[in-house]
Amino acid sequence: MADNRPIGVFDSGIGGLTVLREIWDKCPNESTVYFGDNSRAPYGTKSRSTVIKYSLQNMRFLESKNVKMIVIACNTASAYAYDELKAKSRVPVIEVVTPGADAACRATKSGKIGIIATGATVSTGVYSKAIYARAKELGMEDIDITSRACPLFVSLAEEGWWNTEVTRLVAREYLKPIKDAGVDTLVMACTHYPLLTEVISEVMGDGVTLVNTGKATAKVVKEALKGMEGSGDSVKEFYTSDEPEMFESVASPFLGRGLPSGTKHYSTDRFEA
Ligand code: DGL
């Protein structure tokens, strides 16, 4: 029998929409409830305890919407809070790090992999750990990882400066050590970075595969839905902890299609963490 409960997806704000769009593409029969914690964003500059607290509150809100699965569509929240959420959730929880690590291992030929992310995600080292663990499972040796925090990419993506000279300059600066390391695969381990794909790809040059963790995560979501698939007539709901109009005015390019509409306001800070 079909399970038409929605999938709950949350992020610190709009970035998770780059993951949501991939879930929509891979799982067109599914209803979704998206929560963007815009009033408390960004998460990438916050402490571990704060991100865990916010993530637990967001999860409780989504559970109150009777979701069948929760997707942490934020690399920082996945890096800091996945273990906590998995232990406390009433439904399966999917994060973005393991799928990204798997995709990177499958893409690399030389074993030289780059990771770009927020300062918080890089500082946890979870991507490196996940890549080493996956490489071991796949029997790969000689993995060499170079990581770099690229915090300005978040603002550039939100500003809509996806393919401008400023972004190119910033990218050249940030990506220099990764380029110098000779990577053949680069994980875009932040929800905002897929919007800068053109510039990142141009700076890294041909022959470097960019891994979009949202795409990799959507495949895992589809797999995890086996036995509880929805049957269509899907409903897409949006909530934000800030002004719905602000959310909708910046959301469209992240979602990659028409504007979301009917976004409602909700503050998850009323939930116990
Ligand atoms: N969504 C965050 C991530 O993927 C980026 C934005 C933020 O720092 O909140 O890490």
CSV table of C-alpha atoms and ligand atoms in Angstrom, one decimal:
chain,number,residue,atom,x,y,z
A,1,MET,CA,0.0,0.0,0.0
A,2,ALA,CA,1.2,3.5,-0.8
A,3,ASP,CA,2.5,5.7,2.0
A,4,ASN,CA,1.5,9.2,1.2
A,5,ARG,CA,2.9,10.9,4.2
A,6,PRO,CA,5.4,13.7,3.1
A,7,ILE,CA,9.1,13.6,3.3
A,8,GLY,CA,10.4,16.3,5.7
A,9,VAL,CA,13.4,18.4,4.5
A,10,PHE,CA,15.2,21.1,6.5
A,11,ASP,CA,18.1,23.5,6.0
A,12,SER,CA,19.4,26.6,7.7
A,13,GLY,CA,17.6,28.6,5.0
A,14,ILE,CA,17.3,28.4,1.2
A,15,GLY,CA,20.4,26.3,0.4
A,16,GLY,CA,18.5,23.0,1.0
A,17,LEU,CA,16.3,23.8,-1.9
A,18,THR,CA,19.2,22.6,-4.1
A,19,VAL,CA,18.7,19.2,-2.4
A,20,LEU,CA,14.9,19.4,-2.5
A,21,ARG,CA,15.0,19.9,-6.3
A,22,GLU,CA,17.0,16.7,-6.7
A,23,ILE,CA,14.5,14.8,-4.5
A,24,TRP,CA,11.6,16.1,-6.6
A,25,ASP,CA,13.4,14.9,-9.7
A,26,LYS,CA,14.2,11.5,-8.4
A,27,CYS,CA,11.0,10.9,-6.4
A,28,PRO,CA,8.2,12.7,-8.3
A,29,ASN,CA,5.4,10.9,-6.5
A,30,GLU,CA,6.4,12.2,-3.1
A,31,SER,CA,4.9,15.0,-1.1
A,32,THR,CA,7.4,17.2,0.7
A,33,VAL,CA,7.4,19.6,3.6
A,34,TYR,CA,10.4,22.0,3.5
A,35,PHE,CA,11.5,24.0,6.5
A,36,GLY,CA,14.1,26.8,6.0
A,37,ASP,CA,15.4,28.2,9.3
A,38,ASN,CA,16.2,31.6,7.7
A,39,SER,CA,15.9,33.6,10.9
A,40,ARG,CA,18.7,31.6,12.5
A,41,ALA,CA,20.9,31.2,9.4
A,42,PRO,CA,23.7,30.8,8.7
A,43,TYR,CA,24.6,27.6,10.5
A,44,GLY,CA,28.1,27.4,9.0
A,45,THR,CA,29.4,30.0,11.5
A,46,LYS,CA,27.6,28.6,14.5
A,47,SER,CA,28.9,26.2,17.3
A,48,ARG,CA,28.2,22.5,17.3
A,49,SER,CA,25.9,22.8,20.3
A,50,THR,CA,23.8,25.5,18.7
A,51,VAL,CA,23.5,23.7,15.4
A,52,ILE,CA,22.5,20.5,17.2
A,53,LYS,CA,19.8,22.4,19.2
A,54,TYR,CA,18.4,24.1,16.1
A,55,SER,CA,18.4,20.8,14.1
A,56,LEU,CA,16.6,18.9,16.9
A,57,GLN,CA,13.9,21.6,17.0
A,58,ASN,CA,13.6,21.6,13.2
A,59,MET,CA,13.2,17.8,13.3
A,60,ARG,CA,10.5,18.0,16.0
A,61,PHE,CA,8.6,20.5,13.8
A,62,LEU,CA,8.8,18.2,10.8
A,63,GLU,CA,7.7,15.2,12.9
A,64,SER,CA,4.6,17.3,13.9
A,65,LYS,CA,3.8,17.4,10.2
A,66,ASN,CA,3.6,13.6,10.2
A,67,VAL,CA,6.5,13.0,7.9
A,68,LYS,CA,7.7,9.5,7.0
A,69,MET,CA,11.4,10.5,6.6
A,70,ILE,CA,13.6,13.4,7.5
A,71,VAL,CA,16.3,14.7,5.2
A,72,ILE,CA,18.9,17.0,6.7
A,73,ALA,CA,19.5,19.1,3.5
A,74,CYS,CA,22.3,21.1,5.1
A,75,ASN,CA,25.9,20.0,5.2
A,76,THR,CA,26.7,21.8,8.4
A,77,ALA,CA,23.7,20.3,10.2
A,78,SER,CA,24.6,16.9,8.8
A,79,ALA,CA,28.1,17.2,10.0
A,80,TYR,CA,27.3,18.4,13.5
A,81,ALA,CA,23.9,16.9,14.3
A,82,TYR,CA,23.2,13.7,12.3
A,83,ASP,CA,24.1,11.3,15.1
A,84,GLU,CA,21.9,13.1,17.6
A,85,LEU,CA,19.0,13.3,15.2
A,86,LYS,CA,19.3,9.7,14.2
A,87,ALA,CA,19.2,8.6,17.8
A,88,LYS,CA,16.2,10.7,18.7
A,89,SER,CA,14.1,10.6,15.5
A,90,ARG,CA,10.9,8.5,15.2
A,91,VAL,CA,11.4,8.1,11.4
A,92,PRO,CA,14.5,7.4,9.2
A,93,VAL,CA,16.9,10.3,8.9
A,94,ILE,CA,19.0,10.9,5.8
A,95,GLU,CA,22.0,13.2,5.8
A,96,VAL,CA,24.1,14.5,2.9
A,97,VAL,CA,27.7,13.6,3.9
A,98,THR,CA,27.7,9.8,3.3
A,99,PRO,CA,26.1,10.1,-0.2
A,100,GLY,CA,28.6,12.9,-1.1
A,101,ALA,CA,31.5,10.7,0.1
A,102,ASP,CA,30.3,7.7,-1.9
A,103,ALA,CA,29.9,9.8,-5.0
A,104,ALA,CA,33.4,11.2,-4.6
A,105,CYS,CA,35.0,7.8,-4.2
A,106,ARG,CA,33.2,6.5,-7.3
A,107,ALA,CA,34.2,9.6,-9.4
A,108,THR,CA,37.9,9.8,-8.5
A,109,LYS,CA,40.5,8.0,-10.6
A,110,SER,CA,43.7,9.4,-9.0
A,111,GLY,CA,42.4,9.2,-5.4
A,112,LYS,CA,43.1,13.0,-5.0
A,113,ILE,CA,39.9,14.5,-3.7
A,114,GLY,CA,39.1,18.1,-2.8
A,115,ILE,CA,36.3,19.2,-0.3
A,116,ILE,CA,34.9,22.7,-0.1
A,117,ALA,CA,32.4,23.6,2.5
A,118,THR,CA,31.5,26.0,5.3
A,119,GLY,CA,34.1,26.6,8.1
A,120,ALA,CA,32.0,24.5,10.5
A,121,THR,CA,31.7,21.5,8.1
A,122,VAL,CA,35.5,21.5,7.4
A,123,SER,CA,36.4,21.8,11.1
A,124,THR,CA,34.5,18.6,11.9
A,125,GLY,CA,36.5,16.6,9.4
A,126,VAL,CA,33.4,14.4,8.8
A,127,TYR,CA,33.7,14.5,5.0
A,128,SER,CA,37.3,13.3,5.1
A,129,LYS,CA,36.4,10.5,7.6
A,130,ALA,CA,33.4,9.5,5.4
A,131,ILE,CA,35.5,9.4,2.3
A,132,TYR,CA,38.3,7.4,3.9
A,133,ALA,CA,35.7,4.9,5.3
A,134,ARG,CA,33.9,4.6,1.9
A,135,ALA,CA,37.2,4.2,0.1
A,136,LYS,CA,38.2,1.4,2.4
A,137,GLU,CA,34.9,-0.4,1.8
A,138,LEU,CA,35.5,-0.1,-1.9
A,139,GLY,CA,39.1,-1.4,-1.6
A,140,MET,CA,40.6,1.9,-2.7
A,141,GLU,CA,44.1,2.8,-1.5
A,142,ASP,CA,46.1,6.1,-1.6
A,143,ILE,CA,43.3,8.6,-1.0
A,144,ASP,CA,44.6,12.1,-0.6
A,145,ILE,CA,42.2,14.8,0.6
A,146,THR,CA,42.5,18.6,0.5
A,147,SER,CA,39.8,20.6,2.3
A,148,ARG,CA,39.1,24.3,2.2
A,149,ALA,CA,36.4,26.4,3.9
A,150,CYS,CA,34.9,28.9,1.4
A,151,PRO,CA,32.5,30.9,3.5
A,152,LEU,CA,32.1,33.8,1.0
A,153,PHE,CA,30.6,31.4,-1.6
A,154,VAL,CA,27.4,31.4,0.5
A,155,SER,CA,26.9,35.2,0.3
A,156,LEU,CA,27.9,35.2,-3.4
A,157,ALA,CA,25.3,32.6,-4.2
A,158,GLU,CA,22.6,34.4,-2.2
A,159,GLU,CA,23.5,37.7,-3.9
A,160,GLY,CA,22.9,36.0,-7.3
A,161,TRP,CA,26.5,36.6,-8.3
A,162,TRP,CA,26.9,33.1,-9.8
A,163,ASN,CA,29.0,34.0,-12.8
A,164,THR,CA,30.6,37.4,-12.1
A,165,GLU,CA,34.2,38.6,-12.0
A,166,VAL,CA,34.0,39.0,-8.2
A,167,THR,CA,33.0,35.4,-7.8
A,168,ARG,CA,35.8,34.3,-10.2
A,169,LEU,CA,38.4,36.2,-8.2
A,170,VAL,CA,37.2,34.7,-4.9
A,171,ALA,CA,37.0,31.3,-6.4
A,172,ARG,CA,40.6,31.5,-7.7
A,173,GLU,CA,41.8,32.5,-4.2
A,174,TYR,CA,39.8,29.8,-2.4
A,175,LEU,CA,40.5,27.0,-4.8
A,176,LYS,CA,44.2,27.6,-5.3
A,177,PRO,CA,45.4,25.0,-2.7
A,178,ILE,CA,43.0,22.5,-4.0
A,179,LYS,CA,44.1,23.0,-7.6
A,180,ASP,CA,47.7,22.9,-6.5
A,181,ALA,CA,47.0,19.5,-4.9
A,182,GLY,CA,46.1,18.2,-8.3
A,183,VAL,CA,42.6,16.8,-7.4
A,184,ASP,CA,40.5,15.1,-10.0
A,185,THR,CA,37.3,15.3,-8.0
A,186,LEU,CA,35.9,18.2,-5.9
A,187,VAL,CA,33.0,17.7,-3.5
A,188,MET,CA,30.8,20.8,-3.2
A,189,ALA,CA,30.0,20.1,0.4
A,190,CYS,CA,27.7,23.1,0.9
A,191,THR,CA,24.1,23.5,-0.3
A,192,HIS,CA,24.9,26.8,-1.9
A,193,TYR,CA,27.8,25.8,-4.1
A,194,PRO,CA,25.9,24.1,-6.9
A,195,LEU,CA,24.8,27.6,-8.0
A,196,LEU,CA,28.4,28.5,-8.5
A,197,THR,CA,29.1,25.4,-10.6
A,198,GLU,CA,30.1,27.3,-13.7
A,199,VAL,CA,32.7,29.4,-12.0
A,200,ILE,CA,34.1,26.6,-9.8
A,201,SER,CA,34.4,24.3,-12.9
A,202,GLU,CA,36.1,27.0,-14.9
A,203,VAL,CA,38.6,27.7,-12.2
A,204,MET,CA,39.3,24.0,-11.5
A,205,GLY,CA,39.6,23.3,-15.2
A,206,ASP,CA,38.6,20.3,-17.4
A,207,GLY,CA,39.2,16.9,-16.0
A,208,VAL,CA,38.0,17.8,-12.5
A,209,THR,CA,34.6,16.2,-11.6
A,210,LEU,CA,32.4,18.3,-9.3
A,211,VAL,CA,30.2,16.3,-6.9
A,212,ASN,CA,26.8,17.7,-6.1
A,213,THR,CA,25.9,16.2,-2.8
A,214,GLY,CA,22.2,17.0,-3.3
A,215,LYS,CA,22.1,14.7,-6.4
A,216,ALA,CA,23.9,12.0,-4.5
A,217,THR,CA,21.5,12.4,-1.5
A,218,ALA,CA,18.4,12.2,-3.7
A,219,LYS,CA,19.5,8.7,-4.9
A,220,VAL,CA,19.8,7.6,-1.3
A,221,VAL,CA,16.4,9.0,-0.5
A,222,LYS,CA,14.9,7.1,-3.3
A,223,GLU,CA,16.5,3.9,-2.1
A,224,ALA,CA,15.4,4.4,1.5
A,225,LEU,CA,11.8,4.9,0.3
A,226,LYS,CA,11.5,1.3,-0.8
A,227,GLY,CA,8.4,-0.1,0.7
A,228,MET,CA,7.0,3.3,1.6
A,229,GLU,CA,6.7,5.1,-1.7
A,230,GLY,CA,4.0,7.7,-2.3
A,231,SER,CA,1.5,7.3,-5.1
A,232,GLY,CA,1.5,10.7,-6.7
A,233,ASP,CA,-0.8,13.8,-6.3
A,234,SER,CA,2.1,15.1,-4.4
A,235,VAL,CA,1.8,18.3,-2.2
A,236,LYS,CA,4.7,20.6,-1.7
A,237,GLU,CA,4.7,22.7,1.4
A,238,PHE,CA,7.2,25.4,2.5
A,239,TYR,CA,7.8,26.9,5.9
A,240,THR,CA,10.4,29.5,7.0
A,241,SER,CA,11.2,30.9,10.4
A,242,ASP,CA,11.6,34.3,8.8
A,243,GLU,CA,9.4,36.3,6.5
A,244,PRO,CA,7.7,34.1,3.8
A,245,GLU,CA,8.0,37.0,1.2
A,246,MET,CA,11.8,37.2,1.8
A,247,PHE,CA,12.1,33.4,1.5
A,248,GLU,CA,10.1,33.3,-1.8
A,249,SER,CA,12.0,36.2,-3.3
A,250,VAL,CA,15.4,34.4,-3.1
A,251,ALA,CA,14.3,30.8,-3.4
A,252,SER,CA,13.6,30.4,-7.1
A,253,PRO,CA,17.1,30.0,-8.4
A,254,PHE,CA,18.0,27.5,-5.6
A,255,LEU,CA,14.9,25.5,-6.5
A,256,GLY,CA,15.7,25.7,-10.2
A,257,ARG,CA,12.1,26.2,-11.2
A,258,GLY,CA,9.2,28.5,-10.5
A,259,LEU,CA,8.7,30.4,-7.3
A,260,PRO,CA,7.5,28.4,-4.3
A,261,SER,CA,4.2,29.9,-3.2
A,262,GLY,CA,2.1,29.8,-0.1
A,263,THR,CA,5.1,29.7,2.2
A,264,LYS,CA,4.1,29.9,5.8
A,265,HIS,CA,5.9,31.3,8.8
A,266,TYR,CA,6.9,29.0,11.7
A,267,SER,CA,9.4,29.4,14.5
A,268,THR,CA,10.7,26.0,15.6
A,269,ASP,CA,12.3,27.5,18.8
A,270,ARG,CA,9.1,26.6,20.7
A,271,PHE,CA,10.2,22.9,20.5
A,272,GLU,CA,12.3,21.3,23.2
A,273,ALA,CA,15.8,20.4,21.9
B,1,DGL,N1,23.2,25.1,4.3
B,1,DGL,C1,24.6,25.3,4.8
B,1,DGL,C2,25.5,24.1,4.4
B,1,DGL,O1,25.2,23.3,3.5
B,1,DGL,C3,25.2,26.6,4.2
B,1,DGL,C4,24.6,27.9,4.7
B,1,DGL,C5,24.8,28.0,6.2
B,1,DGL,O2,25.9,28.3,6.6
B,1,DGL,O3,23.8,28.0,6.9
B,1,DGL,O4,26.5,23.9,5.1
